[in-house]
Coordinates of C-alpha atoms in Angstrom, one line a residue:
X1 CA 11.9 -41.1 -15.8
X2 CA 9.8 -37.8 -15.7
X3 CA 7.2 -38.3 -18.3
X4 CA 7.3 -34.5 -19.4
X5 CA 11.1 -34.8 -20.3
X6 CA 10.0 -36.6 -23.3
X7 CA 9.2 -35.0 -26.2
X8 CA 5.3 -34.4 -26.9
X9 CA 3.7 -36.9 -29.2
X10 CA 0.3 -35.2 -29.3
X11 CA -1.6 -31.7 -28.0
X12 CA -3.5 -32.1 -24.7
X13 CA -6.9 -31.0 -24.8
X14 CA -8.1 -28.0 -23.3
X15 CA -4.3 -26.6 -23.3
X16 CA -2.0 -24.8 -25.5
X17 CA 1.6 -25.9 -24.8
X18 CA 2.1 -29.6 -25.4
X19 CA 4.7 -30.1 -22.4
X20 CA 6.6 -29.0 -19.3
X21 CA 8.8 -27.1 -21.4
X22 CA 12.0 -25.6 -19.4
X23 CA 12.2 -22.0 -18.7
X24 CA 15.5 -20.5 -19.2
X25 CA 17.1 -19.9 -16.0
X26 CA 16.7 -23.4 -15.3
X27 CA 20.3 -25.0 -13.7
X28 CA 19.5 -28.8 -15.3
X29 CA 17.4 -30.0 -17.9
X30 CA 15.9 -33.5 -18.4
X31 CA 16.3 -35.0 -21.5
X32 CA 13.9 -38.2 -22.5
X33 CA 15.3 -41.6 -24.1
X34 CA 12.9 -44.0 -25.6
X35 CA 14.1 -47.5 -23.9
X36 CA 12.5 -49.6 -26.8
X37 CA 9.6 -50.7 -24.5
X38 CA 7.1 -47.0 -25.5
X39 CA 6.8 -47.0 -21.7
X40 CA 7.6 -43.4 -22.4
X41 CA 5.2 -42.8 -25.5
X42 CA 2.5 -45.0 -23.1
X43 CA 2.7 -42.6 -19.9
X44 CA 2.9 -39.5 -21.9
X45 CA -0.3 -40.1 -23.8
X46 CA -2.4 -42.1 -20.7
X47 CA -1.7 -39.5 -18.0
X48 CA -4.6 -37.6 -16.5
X49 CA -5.8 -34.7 -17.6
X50 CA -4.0 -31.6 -16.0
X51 CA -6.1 -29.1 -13.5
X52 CA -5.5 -25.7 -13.2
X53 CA -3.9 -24.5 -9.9
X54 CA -4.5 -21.0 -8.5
X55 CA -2.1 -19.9 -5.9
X56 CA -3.4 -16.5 -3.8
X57 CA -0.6 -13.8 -2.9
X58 CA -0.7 -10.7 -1.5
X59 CA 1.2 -7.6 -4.1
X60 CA 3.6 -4.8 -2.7
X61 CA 2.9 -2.6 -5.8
X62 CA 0.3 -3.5 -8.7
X63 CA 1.2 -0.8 -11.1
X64 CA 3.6 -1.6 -13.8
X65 CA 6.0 1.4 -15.9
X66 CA 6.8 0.8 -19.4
X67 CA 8.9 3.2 -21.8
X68 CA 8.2 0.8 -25.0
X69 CA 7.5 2.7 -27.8
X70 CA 5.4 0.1 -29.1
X71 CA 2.6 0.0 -27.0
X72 CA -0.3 2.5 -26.5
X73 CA 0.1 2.9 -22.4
X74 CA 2.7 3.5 -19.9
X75 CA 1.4 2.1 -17.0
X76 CA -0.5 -1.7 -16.7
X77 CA -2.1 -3.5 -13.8
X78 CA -2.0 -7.4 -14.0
X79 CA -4.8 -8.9 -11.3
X80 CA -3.3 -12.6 -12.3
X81 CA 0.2 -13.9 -12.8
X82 CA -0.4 -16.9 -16.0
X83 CA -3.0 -17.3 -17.6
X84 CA -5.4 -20.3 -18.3
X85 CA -6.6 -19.6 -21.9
X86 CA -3.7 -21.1 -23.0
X87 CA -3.3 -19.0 -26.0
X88 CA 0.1 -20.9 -27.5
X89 CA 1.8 -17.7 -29.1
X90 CA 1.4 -15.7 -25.7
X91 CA 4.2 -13.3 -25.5
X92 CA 4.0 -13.4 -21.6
X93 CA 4.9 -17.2 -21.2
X94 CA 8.3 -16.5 -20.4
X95 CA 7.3 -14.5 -17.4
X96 CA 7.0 -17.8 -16.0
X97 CA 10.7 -18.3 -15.8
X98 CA 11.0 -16.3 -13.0
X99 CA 8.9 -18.0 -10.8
X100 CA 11.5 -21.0 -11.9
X101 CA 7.8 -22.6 -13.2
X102 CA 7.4 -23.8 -17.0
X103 CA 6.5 -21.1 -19.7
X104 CA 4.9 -24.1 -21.7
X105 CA 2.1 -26.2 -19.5
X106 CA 2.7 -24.0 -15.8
X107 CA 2.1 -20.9 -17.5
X108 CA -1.3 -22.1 -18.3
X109 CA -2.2 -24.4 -15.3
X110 CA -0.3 -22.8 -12.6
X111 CA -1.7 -19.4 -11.7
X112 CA -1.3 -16.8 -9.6
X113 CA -4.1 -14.8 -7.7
X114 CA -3.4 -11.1 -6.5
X115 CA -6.4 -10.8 -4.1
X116 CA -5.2 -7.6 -2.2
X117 CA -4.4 -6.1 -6.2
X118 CA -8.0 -3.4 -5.3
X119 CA -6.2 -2.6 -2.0
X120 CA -2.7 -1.7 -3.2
X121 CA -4.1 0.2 -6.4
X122 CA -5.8 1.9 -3.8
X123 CA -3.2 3.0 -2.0
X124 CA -0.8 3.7 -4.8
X125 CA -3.5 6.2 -6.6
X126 CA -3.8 7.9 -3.3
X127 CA -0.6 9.1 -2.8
X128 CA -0.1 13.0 -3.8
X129 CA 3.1 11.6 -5.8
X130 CA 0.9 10.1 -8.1
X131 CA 0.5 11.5 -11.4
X132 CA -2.8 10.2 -13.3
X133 CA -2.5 8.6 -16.7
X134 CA -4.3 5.9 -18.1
X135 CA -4.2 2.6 -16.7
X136 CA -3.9 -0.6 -18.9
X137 CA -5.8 -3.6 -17.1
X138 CA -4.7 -6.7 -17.6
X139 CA -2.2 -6.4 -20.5
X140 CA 0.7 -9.5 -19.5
X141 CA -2.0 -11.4 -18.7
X142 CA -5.9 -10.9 -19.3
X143 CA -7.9 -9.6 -16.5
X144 CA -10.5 -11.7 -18.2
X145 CA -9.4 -14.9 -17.7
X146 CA -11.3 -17.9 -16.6
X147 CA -10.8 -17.5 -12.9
X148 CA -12.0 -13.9 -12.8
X149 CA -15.4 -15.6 -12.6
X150 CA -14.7 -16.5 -9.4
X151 CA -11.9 -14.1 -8.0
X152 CA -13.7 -11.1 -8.7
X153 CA -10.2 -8.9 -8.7
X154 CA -10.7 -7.1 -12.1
X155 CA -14.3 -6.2 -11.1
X156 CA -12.9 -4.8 -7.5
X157 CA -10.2 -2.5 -9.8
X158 CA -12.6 -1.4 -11.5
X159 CA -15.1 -0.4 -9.1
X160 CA -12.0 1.5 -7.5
X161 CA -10.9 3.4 -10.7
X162 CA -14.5 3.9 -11.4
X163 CA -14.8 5.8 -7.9
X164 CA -11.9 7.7 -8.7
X165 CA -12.5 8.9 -12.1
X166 CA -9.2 7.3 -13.5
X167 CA -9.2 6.5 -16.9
X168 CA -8.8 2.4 -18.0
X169 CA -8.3 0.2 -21.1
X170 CA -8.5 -3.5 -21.8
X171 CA -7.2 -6.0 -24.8
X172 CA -8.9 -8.7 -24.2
X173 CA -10.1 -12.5 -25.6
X174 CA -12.7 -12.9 -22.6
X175 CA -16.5 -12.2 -23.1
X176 CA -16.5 -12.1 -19.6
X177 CA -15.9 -8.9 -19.5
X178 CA -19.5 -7.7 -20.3
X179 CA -20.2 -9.0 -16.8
X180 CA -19.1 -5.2 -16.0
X181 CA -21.1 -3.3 -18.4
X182 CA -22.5 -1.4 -15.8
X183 CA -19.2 0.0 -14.7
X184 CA -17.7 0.2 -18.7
X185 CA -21.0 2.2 -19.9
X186 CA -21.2 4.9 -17.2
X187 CA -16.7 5.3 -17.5
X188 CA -17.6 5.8 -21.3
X189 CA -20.0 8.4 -21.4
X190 CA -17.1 10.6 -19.1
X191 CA -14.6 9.0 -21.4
X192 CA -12.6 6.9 -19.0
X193 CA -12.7 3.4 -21.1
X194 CA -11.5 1.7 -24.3
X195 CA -11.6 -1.9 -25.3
X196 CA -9.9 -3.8 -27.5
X197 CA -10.7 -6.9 -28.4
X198 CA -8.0 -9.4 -29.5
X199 CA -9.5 -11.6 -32.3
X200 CA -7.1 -14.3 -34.0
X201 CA -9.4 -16.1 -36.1
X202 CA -13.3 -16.4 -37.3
X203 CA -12.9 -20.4 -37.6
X204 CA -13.7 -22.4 -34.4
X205 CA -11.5 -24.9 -34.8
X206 CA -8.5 -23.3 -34.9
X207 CA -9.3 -21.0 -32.6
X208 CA -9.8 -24.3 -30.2
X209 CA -6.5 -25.0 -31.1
X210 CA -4.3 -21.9 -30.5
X211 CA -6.3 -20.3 -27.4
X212 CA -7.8 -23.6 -26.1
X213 CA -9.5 -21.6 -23.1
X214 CA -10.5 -17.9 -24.3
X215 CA -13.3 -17.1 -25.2
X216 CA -14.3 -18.4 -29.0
X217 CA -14.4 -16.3 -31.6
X218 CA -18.6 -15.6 -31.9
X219 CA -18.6 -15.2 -28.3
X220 CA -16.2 -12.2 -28.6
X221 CA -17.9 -10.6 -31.5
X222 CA -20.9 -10.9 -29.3
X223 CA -19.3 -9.2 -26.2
X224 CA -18.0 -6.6 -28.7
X225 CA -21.3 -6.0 -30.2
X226 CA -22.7 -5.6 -26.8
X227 CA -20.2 -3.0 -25.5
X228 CA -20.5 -1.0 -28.9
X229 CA -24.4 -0.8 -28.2
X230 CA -23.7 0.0 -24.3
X231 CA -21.8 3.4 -25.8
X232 CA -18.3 1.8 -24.9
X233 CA -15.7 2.7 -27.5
X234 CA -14.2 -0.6 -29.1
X235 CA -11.8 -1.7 -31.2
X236 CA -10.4 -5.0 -32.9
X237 CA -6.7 -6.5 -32.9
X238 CA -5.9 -8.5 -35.1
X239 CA -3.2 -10.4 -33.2
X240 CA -1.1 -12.7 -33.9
X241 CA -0.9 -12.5 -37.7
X242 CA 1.1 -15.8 -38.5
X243 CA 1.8 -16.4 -42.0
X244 CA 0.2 -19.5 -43.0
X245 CA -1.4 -20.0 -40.5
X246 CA -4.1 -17.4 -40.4
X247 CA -2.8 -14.3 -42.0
X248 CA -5.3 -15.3 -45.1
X249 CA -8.0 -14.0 -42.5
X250 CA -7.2 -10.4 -41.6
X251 CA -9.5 -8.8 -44.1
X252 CA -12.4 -10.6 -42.6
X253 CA -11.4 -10.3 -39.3
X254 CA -11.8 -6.5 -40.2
X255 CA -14.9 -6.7 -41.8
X256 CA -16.5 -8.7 -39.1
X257 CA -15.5 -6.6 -36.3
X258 CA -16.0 -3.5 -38.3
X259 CA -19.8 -4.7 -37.8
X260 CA -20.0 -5.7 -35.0
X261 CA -19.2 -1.9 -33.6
X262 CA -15.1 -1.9 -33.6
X263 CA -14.1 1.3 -34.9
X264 CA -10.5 1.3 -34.2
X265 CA -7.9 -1.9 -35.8
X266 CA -4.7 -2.5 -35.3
X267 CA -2.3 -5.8 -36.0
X268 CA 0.4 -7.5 -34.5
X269 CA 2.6 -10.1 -36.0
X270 CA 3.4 -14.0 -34.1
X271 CA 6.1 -12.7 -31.9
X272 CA 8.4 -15.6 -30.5
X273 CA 10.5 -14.1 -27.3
X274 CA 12.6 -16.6 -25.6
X275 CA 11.1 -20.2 -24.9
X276 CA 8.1 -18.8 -26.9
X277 CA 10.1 -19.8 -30.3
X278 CA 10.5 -23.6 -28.6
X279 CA 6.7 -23.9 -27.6
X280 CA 5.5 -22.7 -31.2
X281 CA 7.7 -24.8 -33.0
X282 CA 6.7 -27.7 -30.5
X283 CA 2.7 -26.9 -31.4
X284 CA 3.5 -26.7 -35.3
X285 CA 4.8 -30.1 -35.4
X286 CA 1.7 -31.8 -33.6
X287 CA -0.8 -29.7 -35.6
X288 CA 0.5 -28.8 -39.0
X289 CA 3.4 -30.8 -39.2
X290 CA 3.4 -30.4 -43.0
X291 CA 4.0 -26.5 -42.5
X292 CA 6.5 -26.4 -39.9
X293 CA 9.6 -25.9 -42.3
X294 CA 7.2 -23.2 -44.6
X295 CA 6.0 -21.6 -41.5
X296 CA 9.7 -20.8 -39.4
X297 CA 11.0 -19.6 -43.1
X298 CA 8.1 -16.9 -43.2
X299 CA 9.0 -15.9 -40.1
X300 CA 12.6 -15.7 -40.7
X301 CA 11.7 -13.6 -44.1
X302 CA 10.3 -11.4 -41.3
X303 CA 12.8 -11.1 -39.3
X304 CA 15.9 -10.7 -41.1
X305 CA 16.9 -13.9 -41.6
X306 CA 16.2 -15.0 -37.6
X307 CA 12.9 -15.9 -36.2
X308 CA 12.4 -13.4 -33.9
X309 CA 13.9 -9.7 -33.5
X310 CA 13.2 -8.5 -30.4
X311 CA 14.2 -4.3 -31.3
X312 CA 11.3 -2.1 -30.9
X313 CA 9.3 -1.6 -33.9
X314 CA 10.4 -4.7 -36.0
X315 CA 9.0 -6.7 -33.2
X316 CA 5.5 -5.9 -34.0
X317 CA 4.8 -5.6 -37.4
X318 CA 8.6 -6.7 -39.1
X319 CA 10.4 -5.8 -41.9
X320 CA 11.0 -6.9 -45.4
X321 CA 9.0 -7.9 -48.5
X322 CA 6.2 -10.1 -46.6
X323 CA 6.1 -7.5 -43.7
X324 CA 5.3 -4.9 -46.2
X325 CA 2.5 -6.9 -47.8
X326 CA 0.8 -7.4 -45.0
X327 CA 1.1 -3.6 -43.5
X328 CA -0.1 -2.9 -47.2
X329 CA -3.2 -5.2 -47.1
X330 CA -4.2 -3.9 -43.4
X331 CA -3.5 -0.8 -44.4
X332 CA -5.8 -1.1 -47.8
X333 CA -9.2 -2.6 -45.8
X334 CA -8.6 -0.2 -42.8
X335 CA -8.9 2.7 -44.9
X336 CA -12.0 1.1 -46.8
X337 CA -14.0 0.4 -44.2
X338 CA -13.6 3.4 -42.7
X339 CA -11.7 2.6 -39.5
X340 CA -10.1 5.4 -37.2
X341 CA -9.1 6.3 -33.7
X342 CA -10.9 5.6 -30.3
X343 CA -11.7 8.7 -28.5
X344 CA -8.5 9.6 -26.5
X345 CA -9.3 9.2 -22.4
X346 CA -9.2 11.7 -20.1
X347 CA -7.2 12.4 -17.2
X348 CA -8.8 15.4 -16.0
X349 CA -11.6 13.8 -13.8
X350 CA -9.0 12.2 -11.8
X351 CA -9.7 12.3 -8.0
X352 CA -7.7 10.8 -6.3
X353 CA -9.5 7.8 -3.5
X354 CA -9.7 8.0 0.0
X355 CA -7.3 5.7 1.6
X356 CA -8.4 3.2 3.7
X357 CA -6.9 2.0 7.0
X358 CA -6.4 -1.8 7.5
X359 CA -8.0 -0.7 11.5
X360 CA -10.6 0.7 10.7
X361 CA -11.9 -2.3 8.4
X362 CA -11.9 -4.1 11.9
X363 CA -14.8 -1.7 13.4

């Protein structure tokens, strides 16, 4: 029998999820019975340890609409479908389902490359349809994951919106991203950039275990330093909050990124969409067992009585007793240390790029 249709007994380093866990379009679903003999517990814990697959495919369109009132952009480019830092609580896991892959272990290990993602960007800004607005890079997935290093894609959409004056953002766990300083510095100074960085936790540890593969917490702090000092406008999310968990760390979180040259914070509560809830609960048990039943009642205290509402608004920051509390303890340090807004971006440099045909290339 498949060894992932047993139930995890323990985390698997270097990875967030715990197991195969199915997505939810699946038609079947394999269900593990311990024979008496622990062959199953055996294989489970003996097999090899799991490398990350990239796939490379060619996009039709890169840029993505949204209407959601609760997010700060209206269109979003995503240079990589999954992403390999693994962070558990990832809202974008169940993307996965649709590509009839795993939200839990696949969504992590099995990637997706869009190497003509420069070209079609190219081509979409070009058209005199287009109407400019600022571009979010890399928000489903980050743009500064691991195999950036190597692809090079959110470097190539960069160059390109740098060229045509278009105005970018980022959220972000990877330090990575001060690989393109150059490019971040001179957008700044015309007010084309903002950056975000997404910081969970200070400690180390814990960070290893709920983002096994971004970037750790001093290197980000670093990286945000470092784009603070180039002129580039940061910020700090604090994101997830998770009661119990690390919620006792958002004032710090604040204060530390506060000096490190954020000046703009925001916060956003564990959300758990779809097989999200199943992969979180799945990580409690083999980390904080102790805390499972304290932890789902939190979130249910935030939700209403369920463990995840998914209406706009109470998605992010939840309603009810606790979710006031916390707004009221963000809201407190925020004001105290003197936090505000990012510059707003401009659209008015916009020009839009020359578009290049696939013949000429051959010349």
């Amino acid at each position: 029998m498949d060894e992932d249709a047993y139930k995890a007994q323990a985390p698997i380093k270097g990875r967030g999820a715990a197991s195969h866990i199915a997505g939810r379009f699946e038609s079947t679903t394999k269900i593990g019975i311990d024979d008496g003999w622990q062959s199953a517990y055996e294989a489970l814990n003996e097999r090899p340890r799991l490398r990350t697959e990239v796939t490379e495919e060619r996009a039709r369109k890169v840029i993505s609409r949204n209407d959601s009132p609760d997010v700060g952009f209206s269109a979003s480019v995503n240079p990589y479908r999954g992403c390999e830092h693994g962070c558990v609580y990832c809202f974008a896991r169940p993307s996965h389902a649709y590509l009839n892959l795993s939200p839990g272990l696949d969504f992590e290990t099995r990637l997706f490359a869009k190497i003509n993602a420069a070209e079609r960007l190219r081509h979409e800004l070009s058209r005199p349809s287009y109407k400019c607005t600022p571009i979010a890079l890399g928000i489903n997935t980050d743009s500064y994951q691991p195999i950036e290093r190597s692809y090079h894609i959110t470097r190539q959409c960069l160059e390109l919106l740098a060229e045509a004056q278009h105005p970018v953002s980022f959220v972000t766990k990877g330090a990575l991203i001060t690989r393109d300083i150059d490019l971040l510095a001179s957008m700044a100074q015309k007010r084309l950039v903002s950056v975000y960085f997404s910081v969970t936790t200070l400690d180390p540890k814990l960070s290893a275990k709920l983002e096994p593969r971004a970037a750790a917490p001093h290197a980000r702090l670093r990286a945000m330093e470092a784009l603070h000092k180039a002129g580039v406008p940061v910020g700090v999310l604090v994101a997830p909050v998770i009661p119990c968990i690390n919620d006792n760390e958002m004032e710090a979180i604040l204060e530390t990124a506060y000096a490190r040259g954020a000046r703009a914070a925001g916060y956003v509560l564990l959300r758990l969409p779809n097989e999200v809830k199943e992969i979180w609960r799945e990580w409690l048990e083999l980390h904080y067992p102790d805390r499972v039943d304290h932890v789902m009642s939190l979130m249910r205290q935030l939700h209403g009585g369920q463990e995840y509402d998914s209406s706009f608004g109470a998605r992010m920051r939840g309603k009810g007793a606790l979710a006031e509390l916390i707004a009221q303890r963000f809201a407190k340090k925020h004001r105290q240390l003197g936090y505000g807004r990012l510059p707003p971006l401009t659209t008015a440099l916009f020009q839009p790029p020359t578009e290049r045909s696939p013949q000429g290339q051959l010349f």
